[in-house]
mmCIF file of C-alpha atoms in Angstrom:
data_model
loop_
_atom_site.group_PDB
_atom_site.id
_atom_site.type_symbol
_atom_site.label_atom_id
_atom_site.label_comp_id
_atom_site.label_asym_id
_atom_site.label_seq_id
_atom_site.Cartn_x
_atom_site.Cartn_y
_atom_site.Cartn_z
ATOM 1 C CA ARG A 1 222.047 84.240 168.052
ATOM 2 C CA LYS A 2 219.552 82.413 170.277
ATOM 3 C CA GLU A 3 218.726 78.810 169.377
ATOM 4 C CA VAL A 4 215.000 79.570 169.478
ATOM 5 C CA GLU A 5 213.811 83.088 168.739
ATOM 6 C CA GLN A 6 210.303 84.423 169.122
ATOM 7 C CA ASP A 7 208.434 87.621 168.402
ATOM 8 C CA PRO A 8 209.341 90.024 171.202
ATOM 9 C CA GLY A 9 205.761 90.986 172.117
ATOM 10 C CA PRO A 10 203.863 91.883 174.154
ATOM 11 C CA PHE A 11 200.755 91.513 172.033
ATOM 12 C CA ASN A 12 197.664 93.353 173.265
ATOM 13 C CA VAL A 13 194.630 92.425 171.168
ATOM 14 C CA PRO A 14 190.863 92.899 171.514
ATOM 15 C CA GLU A 15 188.643 89.943 172.227
ATOM 16 C CA GLY A 16 187.722 88.138 169.024
ATOM 17 C CA ALA A 17 190.887 89.135 167.186
ATOM 18 C CA THR A 18 193.152 86.765 165.310
ATOM 19 C CA VAL A 19 196.755 86.799 166.452
ATOM 20 C CA ALA A 20 199.826 85.066 165.058
ATOM 21 C CA PHE A 21 203.091 84.228 166.761
ATOM 22 C CA ASN A 22 206.267 83.379 164.907
ATOM 23 C CA CYS A 23 209.336 81.455 165.947
ATOM 24 C CA THR A 24 212.610 80.514 164.266
ATOM 25 C CA TYR A 25 215.075 77.844 165.335
ATOM 26 C CA SER A 26 218.741 77.442 164.530
ATOM 27 C CA ASN A 27 219.333 73.674 164.471
ATOM 28 C CA SER A 28 218.222 72.136 161.189
ATOM 29 C CA ALA A 29 218.414 68.672 162.760
ATOM 30 C CA SER A 30 215.604 69.448 165.189
ATOM 31 C CA GLN A 31 212.838 66.900 164.989
ATOM 32 C CA SER A 32 210.142 67.881 167.430
ATOM 33 C CA PHE A 33 208.357 71.168 167.913
ATOM 34 C CA PHE A 34 205.822 72.368 170.419
ATOM 35 C CA TRP A 35 203.931 75.374 171.643
ATOM 36 C CA TYR A 36 203.614 75.640 175.403
ATOM 37 C CA ARG A 37 201.475 78.074 177.314
ATOM 38 C CA GLN A 38 202.564 79.614 180.607
ATOM 39 C CA ASP A 39 200.179 81.595 182.760
ATOM 40 C CA CYS A 40 201.559 84.239 185.089
ATOM 41 C CA ARG A 41 203.493 82.637 187.953
ATOM 42 C CA LYS A 42 202.478 79.138 186.832
ATOM 43 C CA GLU A 43 204.287 76.243 185.206
ATOM 44 C CA PRO A 44 204.427 75.798 181.407
ATOM 45 C CA LYS A 45 201.818 73.450 179.960
ATOM 46 C CA LEU A 46 201.782 71.862 176.529
ATOM 47 C CA LEU A 47 199.379 73.649 174.200
ATOM 48 C CA MET A 48 200.040 71.588 171.093
ATOM 49 C CA SER A 49 202.678 69.720 169.182
ATOM 50 C CA VAL A 50 203.590 71.006 165.727
ATOM 51 C CA TYR A 51 203.535 68.519 162.859
ATOM 52 C CA SER A 52 205.159 68.844 159.464
ATOM 53 C CA SER A 53 201.840 69.031 157.665
ATOM 54 C CA GLY A 54 200.458 71.638 160.046
ATOM 55 C CA ASN A 55 197.778 70.898 162.589
ATOM 56 C CA GLU A 56 194.751 72.482 164.125
ATOM 57 C CA ASP A 57 193.147 72.189 167.540
ATOM 58 C CA GLY A 58 189.978 74.218 167.775
ATOM 59 C CA ARG A 59 190.882 77.890 167.475
ATOM 60 C CA PHE A 60 194.606 77.121 167.397
ATOM 61 C CA THR A 61 196.596 76.330 164.252
ATOM 62 C CA ALA A 62 200.283 75.457 164.239
ATOM 63 C CA GLN A 63 202.483 75.350 161.169
ATOM 64 C CA LEU A 64 206.050 74.246 160.511
ATOM 65 C CA ASN A 65 208.324 75.259 157.664
ATOM 66 C CA ARG A 66 211.429 73.092 157.862
ATOM 67 C CA ALA A 67 213.149 74.771 154.918
ATOM 68 C CA SER A 68 212.959 78.169 156.637
ATOM 69 C CA GLN A 69 213.261 76.697 160.148
ATOM 70 C CA TYR A 70 210.149 78.565 161.117
ATOM 71 C CA ILE A 71 207.154 77.721 163.316
ATOM 72 C CA SER A 72 203.948 79.650 163.744
ATOM 73 C CA LEU A 73 200.910 79.642 165.995
ATOM 74 C CA LEU A 74 197.635 81.233 164.958
ATOM 75 C CA ILE A 75 194.880 81.933 167.453
ATOM 76 C CA ARG A 76 191.474 82.752 166.017
ATOM 77 C CA ASP A 77 188.586 84.413 167.838
ATOM 78 C CA SER A 78 190.790 85.140 170.845
ATOM 79 C CA LYS A 79 189.267 84.890 174.320
ATOM 80 C CA LEU A 80 190.168 86.662 177.535
ATOM 81 C CA SER A 81 191.350 83.297 178.841
ATOM 82 C CA ASP A 82 193.967 83.100 176.076
ATOM 83 C CA SER A 83 195.988 85.758 177.899
ATOM 84 C CA ALA A 84 199.290 84.085 178.749
ATOM 85 C CA THR A 85 202.865 83.743 177.572
ATOM 86 C CA TYR A 86 203.313 81.401 174.612
ATOM 87 C CA LEU A 87 206.583 79.492 174.460
ATOM 88 C CA CYS A 88 208.033 78.078 171.270
ATOM 89 C CA VAL A 89 209.847 74.842 172.128
ATOM 90 C CA VAL A 90 212.194 72.814 169.964
ATOM 91 C CA ASN A 91 214.274 69.740 170.599
ATOM 92 C CA MET A 92 217.943 70.403 169.916
ATOM 93 C CA PRO A 93 219.757 67.131 169.295
ATOM 94 C CA THR A 94 223.220 67.205 170.736
ATOM 95 C CA SER A 95 225.601 64.433 171.651
ATOM 96 C CA GLY A 96 224.184 62.361 174.482
ATOM 97 C CA SER A 97 221.167 64.599 174.988
ATOM 98 C CA ALA A 98 218.769 63.720 172.222
ATOM 99 C CA ARG A 99 215.725 64.470 174.318
ATOM 100 C CA GLN A 100 216.473 67.941 175.573
ATOM 101 C CA LEU A 101 214.094 70.725 174.739
ATOM 102 C CA THR A 102 215.088 74.326 174.160
ATOM 103 C CA PHE A 103 212.527 76.932 175.161
ATOM 104 C CA GLY A 104 212.112 80.289 173.507
ATOM 105 C CA SER A 105 211.831 83.334 175.713
ATOM 106 C CA GLY A 106 208.096 83.499 175.079
ATOM 107 C CA THR A 107 205.638 85.995 173.664
ATOM 108 C CA GLN A 108 203.195 87.594 176.060
ATOM 109 C CA LEU A 109 199.605 87.881 174.899
ATOM 110 C CA THR A 110 196.962 90.012 176.600
ATOM 111 C CA VAL A 111 193.426 89.794 175.252
ATOM 112 C CA LEU A 112 191.458 92.908 176.138
ATOM 113 C CA PRO A 113 187.674 93.048 176.702
ATOM 114 C CA GLU B 1 196.785 66.647 184.567
ATOM 115 C CA ALA B 2 200.430 65.677 184.948
ATOM 116 C CA ASP B 3 201.331 63.738 188.074
ATOM 117 C CA ILE B 4 204.446 65.618 189.038
ATOM 118 C CA TYR B 5 204.804 67.279 192.394
ATOM 119 C CA GLN B 6 207.135 69.792 193.923
ATOM 120 C CA THR B 7 207.597 70.812 197.541
ATOM 121 C CA PRO B 8 207.756 73.288 199.029
ATOM 122 C CA ARG B 9 205.781 75.582 196.738
ATOM 123 C CA TYR B 10 207.234 78.658 198.411
ATOM 124 C CA LEU B 11 210.380 78.969 200.514
ATOM 125 C CA VAL B 12 211.867 82.027 202.178
ATOM 126 C CA ILE B 13 215.185 81.322 203.820
ATOM 127 C CA GLY B 14 218.254 83.092 205.117
ATOM 128 C CA THR B 15 221.674 83.223 203.495
ATOM 129 C CA GLY B 16 223.942 80.277 204.193
ATOM 130 C CA LYS B 17 221.224 77.702 204.836
ATOM 131 C CA LYS B 18 221.213 74.327 203.131
ATOM 132 C CA ILE B 19 218.009 73.619 201.235
ATOM 133 C CA THR B 20 216.571 70.719 199.286
ATOM 134 C CA LEU B 21 213.805 71.174 196.749
ATOM 135 C CA GLU B 22 211.774 68.031 196.246
ATOM 136 C CA CYS B 23 210.378 66.734 192.959
ATOM 137 C CA SER B 24 208.454 63.521 192.459
ATOM 138 C CA GLN B 25 206.525 62.047 189.548
ATOM 139 C CA THR B 26 204.223 59.055 189.429
ATOM 140 C CA MET B 27 204.202 58.581 185.667
ATOM 141 C CA GLY B 28 207.164 56.212 185.540
ATOM 142 C CA HIS B 29 209.103 58.677 183.384
ATOM 143 C CA ASP B 30 212.791 57.925 183.051
ATOM 144 C CA LYS B 31 213.842 61.487 182.189
ATOM 145 C CA MET B 32 213.652 64.359 184.640
ATOM 146 C CA TYR B 33 214.773 67.960 184.473
ATOM 147 C CA TRP B 34 215.293 71.044 186.621
ATOM 148 C CA TYR B 35 214.811 74.507 185.166
ATOM 149 C CA GLN B 36 215.380 77.925 186.678
ATOM 150 C CA GLN B 37 213.170 80.832 185.672
ATOM 151 C CA ASP B 38 213.274 84.427 186.876
ATOM 152 C CA PRO B 39 210.028 86.460 186.634
ATOM 153 C CA GLY B 40 209.213 87.357 183.041
ATOM 154 C CA MET B 41 212.330 85.618 181.778
ATOM 155 C CA GLU B 42 212.984 82.416 179.880
ATOM 156 C CA LEU B 43 213.473 78.935 181.249
ATOM 157 C CA HIS B 44 217.041 77.758 181.713
ATOM 158 C CA LEU B 45 217.916 74.083 182.074
ATOM 159 C CA ILE B 46 220.207 73.571 185.070
ATOM 160 C CA HIS B 47 220.167 69.771 185.551
ATOM 161 C CA TYR B 48 218.765 66.674 183.871
ATOM 162 C CA SER B 49 218.695 62.949 184.379
ATOM 163 C CA TYR B 50 218.048 60.109 181.949
ATOM 164 C CA GLY B 51 217.502 57.530 184.635
ATOM 165 C CA VAL B 52 218.571 56.229 188.006
ATOM 166 C CA ASN B 53 222.158 57.188 188.895
ATOM 167 C CA SER B 54 222.378 59.416 185.810
ATOM 168 C CA THR B 55 222.682 63.189 186.249
ATOM 169 C CA GLU B 56 224.065 65.892 183.976
ATOM 170 C CA LYS B 57 224.482 69.633 184.183
ATOM 171 C CA GLY B 58 222.334 71.747 181.906
ATOM 172 C CA ASP B 59 222.990 74.823 179.831
ATOM 173 C CA LEU B 60 222.996 77.264 182.739
ATOM 174 C CA SER B 61 225.701 76.917 185.328
ATOM 175 C CA SER B 62 224.246 76.360 188.766
ATOM 176 C CA GLU B 63 225.732 75.888 192.219
ATOM 177 C CA SER B 64 223.010 73.386 192.993
ATOM 178 C CA THR B 65 223.412 69.609 192.875
ATOM 179 C CA VAL B 66 220.947 66.831 192.125
ATOM 180 C CA SER B 67 220.614 63.122 192.742
ATOM 181 C CA ARG B 68 218.554 60.346 191.159
ATOM 182 C CA ILE B 69 218.457 57.338 193.422
ATOM 183 C CA ARG B 70 214.873 56.399 192.556
ATOM 184 C CA THR B 71 213.098 56.769 189.223
ATOM 185 C CA GLU B 72 210.312 58.854 190.674
ATOM 186 C CA HIS B 73 212.403 61.238 192.761
ATOM 187 C CA PHE B 74 214.809 64.003 191.620
ATOM 188 C CA PRO B 75 215.715 66.371 194.478
ATOM 189 C CA LEU B 76 217.792 69.525 194.022
ATOM 190 C CA THR B 77 220.089 70.735 196.803
ATOM 191 C CA LEU B 78 221.755 74.047 197.510
ATOM 192 C CA GLU B 79 224.470 73.608 200.157
ATOM 193 C CA SER B 80 224.620 77.299 201.053
ATOM 194 C CA ALA B 81 221.819 79.510 199.774
ATOM 195 C CA ARG B 82 222.595 83.046 198.612
ATOM 196 C CA PRO B 83 220.355 85.927 197.478
ATOM 197 C CA SER B 84 221.495 85.280 193.889
ATOM 198 C CA HIS B 85 219.694 81.910 194.116
ATOM 199 C CA THR B 86 216.338 83.676 194.439
ATOM 200 C CA SER B 87 214.252 82.392 191.535
ATOM 201 C CA GLN B 88 211.561 79.938 190.542
ATOM 202 C CA TYR B 89 212.701 76.333 190.154
ATOM 203 C CA LEU B 90 210.623 74.106 187.878
ATOM 204 C CA CYS B 91 210.908 70.331 187.711
ATOM 205 C CA ALA B 92 209.791 68.413 184.616
ATOM 206 C CA SER B 93 209.727 64.852 183.346
ATOM 207 C CA SER B 94 209.312 63.061 180.039
ATOM 208 C CA GLY B 95 208.716 59.503 178.978
ATOM 209 C CA ARG B 96 210.931 57.098 177.055
ATOM 210 C CA LEU B 97 209.326 57.615 173.658
ATOM 211 C CA ALA B 98 208.281 61.249 173.771
ATOM 212 C CA TYR B 99 209.929 64.644 173.828
ATOM 213 C CA GLU B 100 206.972 66.285 175.564
ATOM 214 C CA GLN B 101 207.832 67.424 179.065
ATOM 215 C CA PHE B 102 205.379 67.709 181.920
ATOM 216 C CA PHE B 103 206.079 70.355 184.532
ATOM 217 C CA GLY B 104 205.513 70.480 188.239
ATOM 218 C CA PRO B 105 203.992 73.604 189.820
ATOM 219 C CA GLY B 106 207.398 75.001 190.740
ATOM 220 C CA THR B 107 209.115 76.164 193.910
ATOM 221 C CA ARG B 108 209.458 79.888 194.382
ATOM 222 C CA LEU B 109 212.641 80.420 196.389
ATOM 223 C CA THR B 110 213.577 83.668 198.100
ATOM 224 C CA VAL B 111 216.925 83.924 199.863
ATOM 225 C CA LEU B 112 217.241 86.885 202.176
#
């Protein structure tokens, strides 16, 4: 089983749609959670951190369920520019490497005009 | 924008050559990382460093080596490049108090 698992995708949605991505992680001791965005042939960039109480940044809402070890990202009113691969990222505390991040394989989103 | 730089951005080289991929950051971050990513595939950590003179191998076995003589500089070296090394190499860094990693633009390596 992968340490961080994401929806397989790809997601093809019309402009203006609401789309949700899900992610599960295996290490219950994980403390920090993020969503990164990676455009085609570019480097990953932080989209938002995920806080225990859930958090929102404009059209983006992230939620964390520690009991189920589950993270979600909701995008409302999707734009063409939202087309990218969305990476679920979790820190996996291990001996001597408390600040390593584990990246999911990503979910590809294409927003269609 | 993150202040982390990688050179070269693209490199096409023949089998057997020695190459060094450069990575520098001006944020004063103590932690630096190298990832390998094939097109459409996930990131794999191949090396990391928690500070000067500290280097560790990552989750994915790699024939490359790294060094950390200065805080801001974390070069990756392949002594003898092979076609199987063809990939994108991404460098990242993070600060003392945060898990968030900032990525450089990557080096796309092709070994013929």
